Amino acid sequence: MTTDWLTIKAGRDAWLHIQDNGLNADDIGLLLGASGGPKWFVLQGIDRYLFGDFFSQRTQPLDMLGTSAGAWRFASLGQADPVAASDLFCRLYRQQTYSAKPDVREITDEAIKLLHEYVPDAAVNDLLQQDKYRHHWIVTRCRGLTGTNGRRQIAGLLGSAAANAMSRRHLGRFYDRVIMHHPQSTVEFAKGWQDIPTYTVPLSQENFKQALLATGSIPMVLEGVMDIAGAPPGMYRDGGITDYHFDLDFSAVNGLVLYPHFYHQVVPGWFDKSLKWRRTRGKQWPNVILMSPSPEFIASLPYGKIPDRTDFAKLSVEDRFKYWQQAVEHGHRMADQLREWIESGEIRQKVQLWT
């Protein structure tokens, strides 16, 4: 019996569509990518398949929405060779090294170095000029103490975490959601997102790298980005603060939402990780297809888990390099299985109704 390395769940509308039509590239209206640091390594094989083969068959522009690592992954799409760009990002990210006790400045400098090698200035121009792949990244504008540094920032984070525990809407007292978007996008899929204050700002040659760096600037780990060009003034940090795995209304998306994810659960915001009762479910996302590693896949990985940021501290550099490379290679099993299921039509039997 063949092991299912991949789990696919779909909201009711998406499930019915797949039963009737299978899954084709032009069915997808929005590609979704979550925060999560090195957790994304298990998805790189799927990214290579989607970026290189599956989406090459599209006839319409594709919208993409990402925060943090999700946004960085998607910056491959629209480059001259998106598969080669994804491989480069994967290699650069896997090979990051720091001193024994790196500070915020050292980690930020490493991120900037990676960014310039992964997305050189010429690639930024290409990404903005092409219209096949429309990038949308969420960055978080921090207000009050959350926009400061040191102990004051910690106080702001604790205050916003306490407010969030009562209601996600209270995050609006501390943060704004800012969607940095492809210059030719009207961001129609985000109409009505006012759970917290939300603004849209077009990407440009001046702010592209600023925004990409900001969406991955984890509080207390990396420095924030001050005053992104063209955006409201202020301190910008990780988009996952407000939208970690997303809890947004996607009913305005023209088509289905494809969500390759590293977890079987969807955690709305950064502060919701410990709030077990706060999860986004299929009944909220009828047009979403969620793809994630199966329990069998996770059990097959070294240490029986997907990579995460604690690996920097828990593993030697040599062991971490080896483990992360193995996680990437194992992820190709999921990609091969996805390709087989889509091309054979077996995806109709494999997709589960997500309730």
Short mmCIF file of C-alpha atoms in Angstrom, two decimals:
data_model
loop_
_atom_site.label_atom_id
_atom_site.label_comp_id
_atom_site.label_asym_id
_atom_site.label_seq_id
_atom_site.Cartn_x
_atom_site.Cartn_y
_atom_site.Cartn_z
CA MET A 1 0.00 0.00 0.00
CA THR A 2 1.40 3.37 -1.04
CA THR A 3 1.98 5.87 1.75
CA ASP A 4 0.20 9.21 1.42
CA TRP A 5 2.87 11.80 2.18
CA LEU A 6 0.45 14.65 1.51
CA THR A 7 -2.88 15.61 3.05
CA ILE A 8 -5.29 17.71 1.00
CA LYS A 9 -8.37 19.31 2.55
CA ALA A 10 -10.77 21.65 0.77
CA GLY A 11 -13.67 23.85 1.79
CA ARG A 12 -17.03 22.83 0.37
CA ASP A 13 -16.97 24.90 -2.83
CA ALA A 14 -13.39 23.87 -3.62
CA TRP A 15 -14.12 20.21 -2.81
CA LEU A 16 -17.12 20.16 -5.15
CA HIS A 17 -15.10 21.84 -7.89
CA ILE A 18 -12.38 19.20 -7.66
CA GLN A 19 -14.93 16.39 -7.73
CA ASP A 20 -16.37 17.79 -10.97
CA ASN A 21 -13.23 19.08 -12.68
CA GLY A 22 -10.10 17.85 -10.99
CA LEU A 23 -7.59 20.65 -10.45
CA ASN A 24 -6.16 22.87 -13.19
CA ALA A 25 -3.81 25.82 -13.08
CA ASP A 26 -6.45 28.34 -14.21
CA ASP A 27 -8.75 27.25 -11.37
CA ILE A 28 -6.51 29.06 -8.90
CA GLY A 29 -7.20 32.73 -8.23
CA LEU A 30 -4.92 33.19 -5.22
CA LEU A 31 -1.79 31.41 -3.94
CA LEU A 32 -1.30 31.69 -0.19
CA GLY A 33 1.97 31.48 1.77
CA ALA A 34 2.28 31.60 5.55
CA SER A 35 4.88 32.80 8.03
CA GLY A 36 6.96 30.12 9.69
CA GLY A 37 10.69 30.53 9.11
CA PRO A 38 12.48 27.30 8.10
CA LYS A 39 9.26 25.27 8.35
CA TRP A 40 8.86 26.03 4.65
CA PHE A 41 11.72 23.71 3.70
CA VAL A 42 9.32 20.75 3.51
CA LEU A 43 7.32 22.70 0.90
CA GLN A 44 10.18 23.54 -1.43
CA GLY A 45 9.55 20.52 -3.62
CA ILE A 46 5.91 21.57 -4.03
CA ASP A 47 7.05 25.12 -4.80
CA ARG A 48 9.34 23.80 -7.53
CA TYR A 49 6.47 21.85 -9.09
CA LEU A 50 4.00 24.74 -8.89
CA PHE A 51 6.49 27.41 -10.01
CA GLY A 52 8.04 25.36 -12.79
CA ASP A 53 5.32 23.16 -14.28
CA PHE A 54 1.85 23.64 -12.90
CA PHE A 55 1.52 27.42 -13.17
CA SER A 56 3.37 27.56 -16.49
CA GLN A 57 0.07 26.38 -18.02
CA ARG A 58 -1.86 29.42 -16.76
CA THR A 59 -3.44 31.86 -19.17
CA GLN A 60 -4.45 34.49 -16.58
CA PRO A 61 -2.41 36.50 -14.05
CA LEU A 62 -2.02 34.84 -10.64
CA ASP A 63 -2.42 36.75 -7.38
CA MET A 64 -0.19 35.71 -4.48
CA LEU A 65 -0.49 36.69 -0.82
CA GLY A 66 2.33 35.99 1.60
CA THR A 67 3.72 36.96 4.96
CA SER A 68 7.30 36.49 6.14
CA ALA A 69 8.73 33.23 4.70
CA GLY A 70 5.67 32.88 2.47
CA ALA A 71 6.36 36.23 0.83
CA TRP A 72 10.05 35.41 0.44
CA ARG A 73 9.21 32.06 -1.21
CA PHE A 74 6.92 33.73 -3.72
CA ALA A 75 9.55 36.29 -4.72
CA SER A 76 10.89 33.52 -7.00
CA LEU A 77 7.77 33.77 -9.18
CA GLY A 78 8.23 36.40 -11.86
CA GLN A 79 11.99 36.04 -11.95
CA ALA A 80 13.54 34.80 -15.21
CA ASP A 81 13.83 31.22 -13.87
CA PRO A 82 11.53 30.80 -10.86
CA VAL A 83 12.68 27.25 -10.10
CA ALA A 84 16.34 28.29 -10.07
CA ALA A 85 15.42 31.27 -7.87
CA SER A 86 13.56 29.00 -5.44
CA ASP A 87 16.56 26.65 -5.30
CA LEU A 88 18.83 29.63 -4.62
CA PHE A 89 16.63 30.91 -1.81
CA CYS A 90 16.48 27.43 -0.31
CA ARG A 91 20.26 27.06 -0.41
CA LEU A 92 20.96 30.52 0.99
CA TYR A 93 18.45 30.08 3.80
CA ARG A 94 19.72 26.58 4.69
CA GLN A 95 23.31 27.76 4.87
CA GLN A 96 22.79 30.71 7.22
CA THR A 97 25.30 30.75 10.07
CA TYR A 98 25.72 33.07 13.04
CA SER A 99 28.06 33.56 15.97
CA ALA A 100 27.40 31.63 19.19
CA LYS A 101 25.11 34.35 20.54
CA PRO A 102 23.98 36.55 17.63
CA ASP A 103 22.31 39.85 18.39
CA VAL A 104 19.52 41.55 16.45
CA ARG A 105 21.99 43.49 14.31
CA GLU A 106 23.90 40.37 13.23
CA ILE A 107 20.72 38.50 12.29
CA THR A 108 19.39 41.51 10.40
CA ASP A 109 22.65 41.94 8.49
CA GLU A 110 22.52 38.28 7.45
CA ALA A 111 18.93 38.70 6.23
CA ILE A 112 19.88 41.76 4.17
CA LYS A 113 22.81 39.90 2.65
CA LEU A 114 20.55 36.99 1.70
CA LEU A 115 17.93 39.34 0.26
CA HIS A 116 20.37 41.10 -2.09
CA GLU A 117 21.75 37.81 -3.39
CA TYR A 118 18.31 36.20 -3.81
CA VAL A 119 16.60 39.25 -5.36
CA PRO A 120 19.19 41.47 -7.07
CA ASP A 121 18.14 44.89 -8.31
CA ALA A 122 17.72 43.65 -11.89
CA ALA A 123 15.28 41.00 -10.65
CA VAL A 124 13.23 43.63 -8.83
CA ASN A 125 12.72 45.45 -12.12
CA ASP A 126 11.69 42.20 -13.83
CA LEU A 127 9.23 41.34 -11.04
CA LEU A 128 7.56 44.74 -11.25
CA GLN A 129 7.40 44.83 -15.05
CA GLN A 130 5.86 41.38 -15.56
CA ASP A 131 2.15 40.83 -14.91
CA LYS A 132 1.82 37.04 -14.88
CA TYR A 133 2.48 36.82 -11.13
CA ARG A 134 1.12 39.59 -8.93
CA HIS A 135 2.83 39.80 -5.57
CA HIS A 136 1.02 40.88 -2.42
CA TRP A 137 2.84 40.95 0.92
CA ILE A 138 1.46 41.86 4.30
CA VAL A 139 3.67 44.00 6.51
CA THR A 140 2.66 45.11 9.99
CA ARG A 141 2.87 48.79 10.90
CA CYS A 142 3.60 48.93 14.62
CA ARG A 143 2.13 51.73 16.69
CA GLY A 144 2.89 52.93 20.20
CA LEU A 145 5.33 50.84 22.22
CA THR A 146 5.29 48.04 19.61
CA GLY A 147 7.11 50.39 17.25
CA THR A 148 10.00 50.91 19.68
CA ASN A 149 12.96 48.71 20.64
CA GLY A 150 14.26 46.96 23.72
CA ARG A 151 12.20 46.75 26.90
CA ARG A 152 9.59 49.16 25.62
CA GLN A 153 8.96 46.90 22.63
CA ILE A 154 8.58 43.92 24.98
CA ALA A 155 6.00 45.86 26.97
CA GLY A 156 4.13 46.67 23.78
CA LEU A 157 4.19 43.04 22.65
CA LEU A 158 2.89 41.83 26.02
CA GLY A 159 0.11 44.40 25.95
CA SER A 160 -0.96 43.50 22.43
CA ALA A 161 -0.83 39.78 23.26
CA ALA A 162 -3.16 40.32 26.22
CA ALA A 163 -5.55 42.37 24.09
CA ASN A 164 -5.49 39.75 21.34
CA ALA A 165 -6.41 37.04 23.85
CA MET A 166 -9.71 38.84 24.38
CA SER A 167 -10.36 39.49 20.68
CA ARG A 168 -8.29 39.65 17.50
CA ARG A 169 -10.00 42.93 16.70
CA HIS A 170 -8.13 44.51 19.62
CA LEU A 171 -4.91 44.14 17.60
CA GLY A 172 -6.08 47.25 15.74
CA ARG A 173 -5.12 49.31 18.78
CA PHE A 174 -1.49 48.36 18.27
CA TYR A 175 -1.00 47.46 14.60
CA ASP A 176 -2.07 48.27 11.06
CA ARG A 177 -2.13 45.70 8.27
CA VAL A 178 -0.43 47.10 5.16
CA ILE A 179 -0.70 45.15 1.91
CA MET A 180 2.21 45.88 -0.39
CA HIS A 181 1.01 44.91 -3.86
CA HIS A 182 2.04 44.52 -7.48
CA PRO A 183 1.57 47.89 -9.23
CA GLN A 184 -1.00 46.43 -11.66
CA SER A 185 -3.12 44.77 -8.96
CA THR A 186 -6.32 46.35 -7.68
CA VAL A 187 -6.24 44.08 -4.58
CA GLU A 188 -9.90 43.24 -5.15
CA PHE A 189 -9.64 40.04 -3.11
CA ALA A 190 -8.95 42.12 0.03
CA LYS A 191 -12.00 44.35 -0.19
CA GLY A 192 -13.73 44.49 3.17
CA TRP A 193 -10.74 43.45 5.29
CA GLN A 194 -11.32 45.81 8.20
CA ASP A 195 -10.99 43.49 11.20
CA ILE A 196 -7.99 45.72 11.91
CA PRO A 197 -7.03 48.92 10.04
CA THR A 198 -5.85 47.86 6.57
CA TYR A 199 -4.06 49.89 3.90
CA THR A 200 -2.76 49.08 0.44
CA VAL A 201 0.51 50.42 -1.00
CA PRO A 202 1.89 49.60 -4.48
CA LEU A 203 5.29 47.97 -4.71
CA SER A 204 8.00 49.99 -6.46
CA GLN A 205 11.71 49.86 -7.23
CA GLU A 206 12.24 51.97 -4.08
CA ASN A 207 10.22 49.93 -1.60
CA PHE A 208 10.33 46.35 -2.95
CA LYS A 209 13.26 45.17 -0.85
CA GLN A 210 12.21 47.28 2.12
CA ALA A 211 8.82 45.57 2.14
CA LEU A 212 10.23 42.07 1.66
CA LEU A 213 12.68 42.58 4.52
CA ALA A 214 9.94 44.03 6.73
CA THR A 215 7.49 41.18 6.25
CA GLY A 216 10.09 38.80 7.71
CA SER A 217 11.32 41.07 10.51
CA ILE A 218 10.34 39.01 13.56
CA PRO A 219 9.98 41.21 16.67
CA MET A 220 12.97 40.97 19.03
CA VAL A 221 14.84 38.84 16.45
CA LEU A 222 15.38 41.25 13.54
CA GLU A 223 15.34 45.02 13.36
CA GLY A 224 12.18 46.52 11.92
CA VAL A 225 12.12 48.68 8.80
CA MET A 226 11.42 52.35 9.40
CA ASP A 227 9.35 54.39 6.92
CA ILE A 228 8.84 52.15 3.90
CA ALA A 229 8.81 54.33 0.78
CA GLY A 230 5.26 55.24 -0.28
CA ALA A 231 3.70 53.75 2.87
CA PRO A 232 2.40 55.57 5.97
CA PRO A 233 5.36 56.57 8.17
CA GLY A 234 6.31 54.30 11.03
CA MET A 235 8.04 51.10 12.07
CA TYR A 236 7.25 47.98 10.03
CA ARG A 237 7.71 44.40 11.18
CA ASP A 238 6.71 40.81 10.40
CA GLY A 239 3.39 40.42 8.57
CA GLY A 240 2.75 37.33 10.65
CA ILE A 241 2.03 39.47 13.72
CA THR A 242 -1.43 40.13 12.35
CA ASP A 243 -1.66 37.32 9.76
CA TYR A 244 0.48 34.37 10.80
CA HIS A 245 -1.45 31.69 8.88
CA PHE A 246 -4.38 34.00 7.99
CA ASP A 247 -7.97 34.33 9.13
CA LEU A 248 -9.26 36.49 6.29
CA ASP A 249 -12.34 36.54 4.08
CA PHE A 250 -11.40 35.12 0.68
CA SER A 251 -14.90 35.17 -0.79
CA ALA A 252 -13.90 37.97 -3.20
CA VAL A 253 -11.17 35.85 -4.80
CA ASN A 254 -11.92 35.12 -8.46
CA GLY A 255 -11.34 31.37 -8.32
CA LEU A 256 -9.97 28.95 -5.76
CA VAL A 257 -7.35 29.67 -3.12
CA LEU A 258 -4.40 27.24 -3.12
CA TYR A 259 -2.62 27.02 0.21
CA PRO A 260 0.46 24.77 0.45
CA HIS A 261 1.05 24.78 4.21
CA PHE A 262 3.46 23.07 6.59
CA TYR A 263 0.82 22.48 9.32
CA HIS A 264 -2.54 20.72 9.33
CA GLN A 265 -3.83 23.60 11.47
CA VAL A 266 -4.23 27.26 10.52
CA VAL A 267 -3.26 29.69 13.29
CA PRO A 268 -4.72 33.15 12.54
CA GLY A 269 -2.12 35.49 14.08
CA TRP A 270 1.27 35.41 15.78
CA PHE A 271 -0.23 35.74 19.25
CA ASP A 272 -2.72 32.91 18.63
CA LYS A 273 -0.15 30.11 18.66
CA SER A 274 -0.93 29.20 22.28
CA LEU A 275 -4.68 29.86 21.97
CA LYS A 276 -5.74 26.35 20.94
CA TRP A 277 -9.38 27.35 20.45
CA ARG A 278 -8.52 29.98 17.84
CA ARG A 279 -8.02 28.23 14.51
CA THR A 280 -9.26 28.95 10.98
CA ARG A 281 -11.42 26.12 9.60
CA GLY A 282 -12.81 24.99 6.29
CA LYS A 283 -16.31 26.25 6.97
CA GLN A 284 -14.80 29.77 7.04
CA TRP A 285 -12.93 29.13 3.78
CA PRO A 286 -15.24 27.32 1.35
CA ASN A 287 -13.01 28.11 -1.66
CA VAL A 288 -9.65 27.17 -0.08
CA ILE A 289 -7.53 24.06 -0.81
CA LEU A 290 -5.16 23.34 2.08
CA MET A 291 -2.20 21.06 1.35
CA SER A 292 -0.01 19.91 4.25
CA PRO A 293 2.41 17.10 5.21
CA SER A 294 0.67 13.95 6.42
CA PRO A 295 1.45 12.53 9.89
CA GLU A 296 3.36 9.76 8.11
CA PHE A 297 5.51 12.31 6.31
CA ILE A 298 6.37 14.15 9.53
CA ALA A 299 7.19 10.86 11.28
CA SER A 300 9.62 10.05 8.45
CA LEU A 301 11.68 13.20 9.04
CA PRO A 302 14.80 13.26 11.21
CA TYR A 303 13.76 14.07 14.80
CA GLY A 304 10.13 13.38 13.77
CA LYS A 305 9.36 17.06 13.16
CA ILE A 306 9.58 19.74 10.49
CA PRO A 307 12.43 22.29 10.80
CA ASP A 308 11.96 25.39 12.92
CA ARG A 309 14.01 28.29 14.27
CA THR A 310 14.92 26.46 17.50
CA ASP A 311 17.21 24.26 15.38
CA PHE A 312 19.73 27.12 15.33
CA ALA A 313 20.21 26.73 19.09
CA LYS A 314 19.58 23.01 19.54
CA LEU A 315 21.72 21.57 16.76
CA SER A 316 25.32 21.96 15.70
CA VAL A 317 25.84 23.75 12.40
CA GLU A 318 26.80 20.48 10.74
CA ASP A 319 23.77 18.60 12.09
CA ARG A 320 21.42 21.46 11.19
CA PHE A 321 22.70 21.63 7.61
CA LYS A 322 22.25 17.88 7.23
CA TYR A 323 18.77 17.86 8.80
CA TRP A 324 17.47 20.78 6.76
CA GLN A 325 18.79 19.26 3.54
CA GLN A 326 17.04 15.99 4.39
CA ALA A 327 13.79 17.87 5.08
CA VAL A 328 13.98 19.49 1.64
CA GLU A 329 14.69 16.16 -0.05
CA HIS A 330 11.85 14.44 1.80
CA GLY A 331 9.54 17.24 0.65
CA HIS A 332 10.03 16.12 -2.95
CA ARG A 333 7.97 13.05 -2.07
CA MET A 334 4.97 15.31 -1.49
CA ALA A 335 5.62 17.15 -4.75
CA ASP A 336 5.83 13.92 -6.75
CA GLN A 337 2.63 12.67 -5.18
CA LEU A 338 0.81 15.94 -5.86
CA ARG A 339 1.86 15.88 -9.49
CA GLU A 340 0.67 12.28 -9.87
CA TRP A 341 -2.68 12.97 -8.21
CA ILE A 342 -3.36 16.07 -10.32
CA GLU A 343 -2.28 14.57 -13.63
CA SER A 344 -4.14 11.27 -13.08
CA GLY A 345 -7.26 12.87 -11.62
CA GLU A 346 -6.78 10.84 -8.44
CA ILE A 347 -6.93 14.09 -6.52
CA ARG A 348 -10.72 13.64 -6.58
CA GLN A 349 -10.36 10.64 -4.28
CA LYS A 350 -7.54 12.08 -2.17
CA VAL A 351 -9.06 15.47 -1.29
CA GLN A 352 -10.97 15.56 2.01
CA LEU A 353 -13.92 17.82 2.75
CA TRP A 354 -12.62 20.39 5.23
CA THR A 355 -15.30 21.33 7.77
#
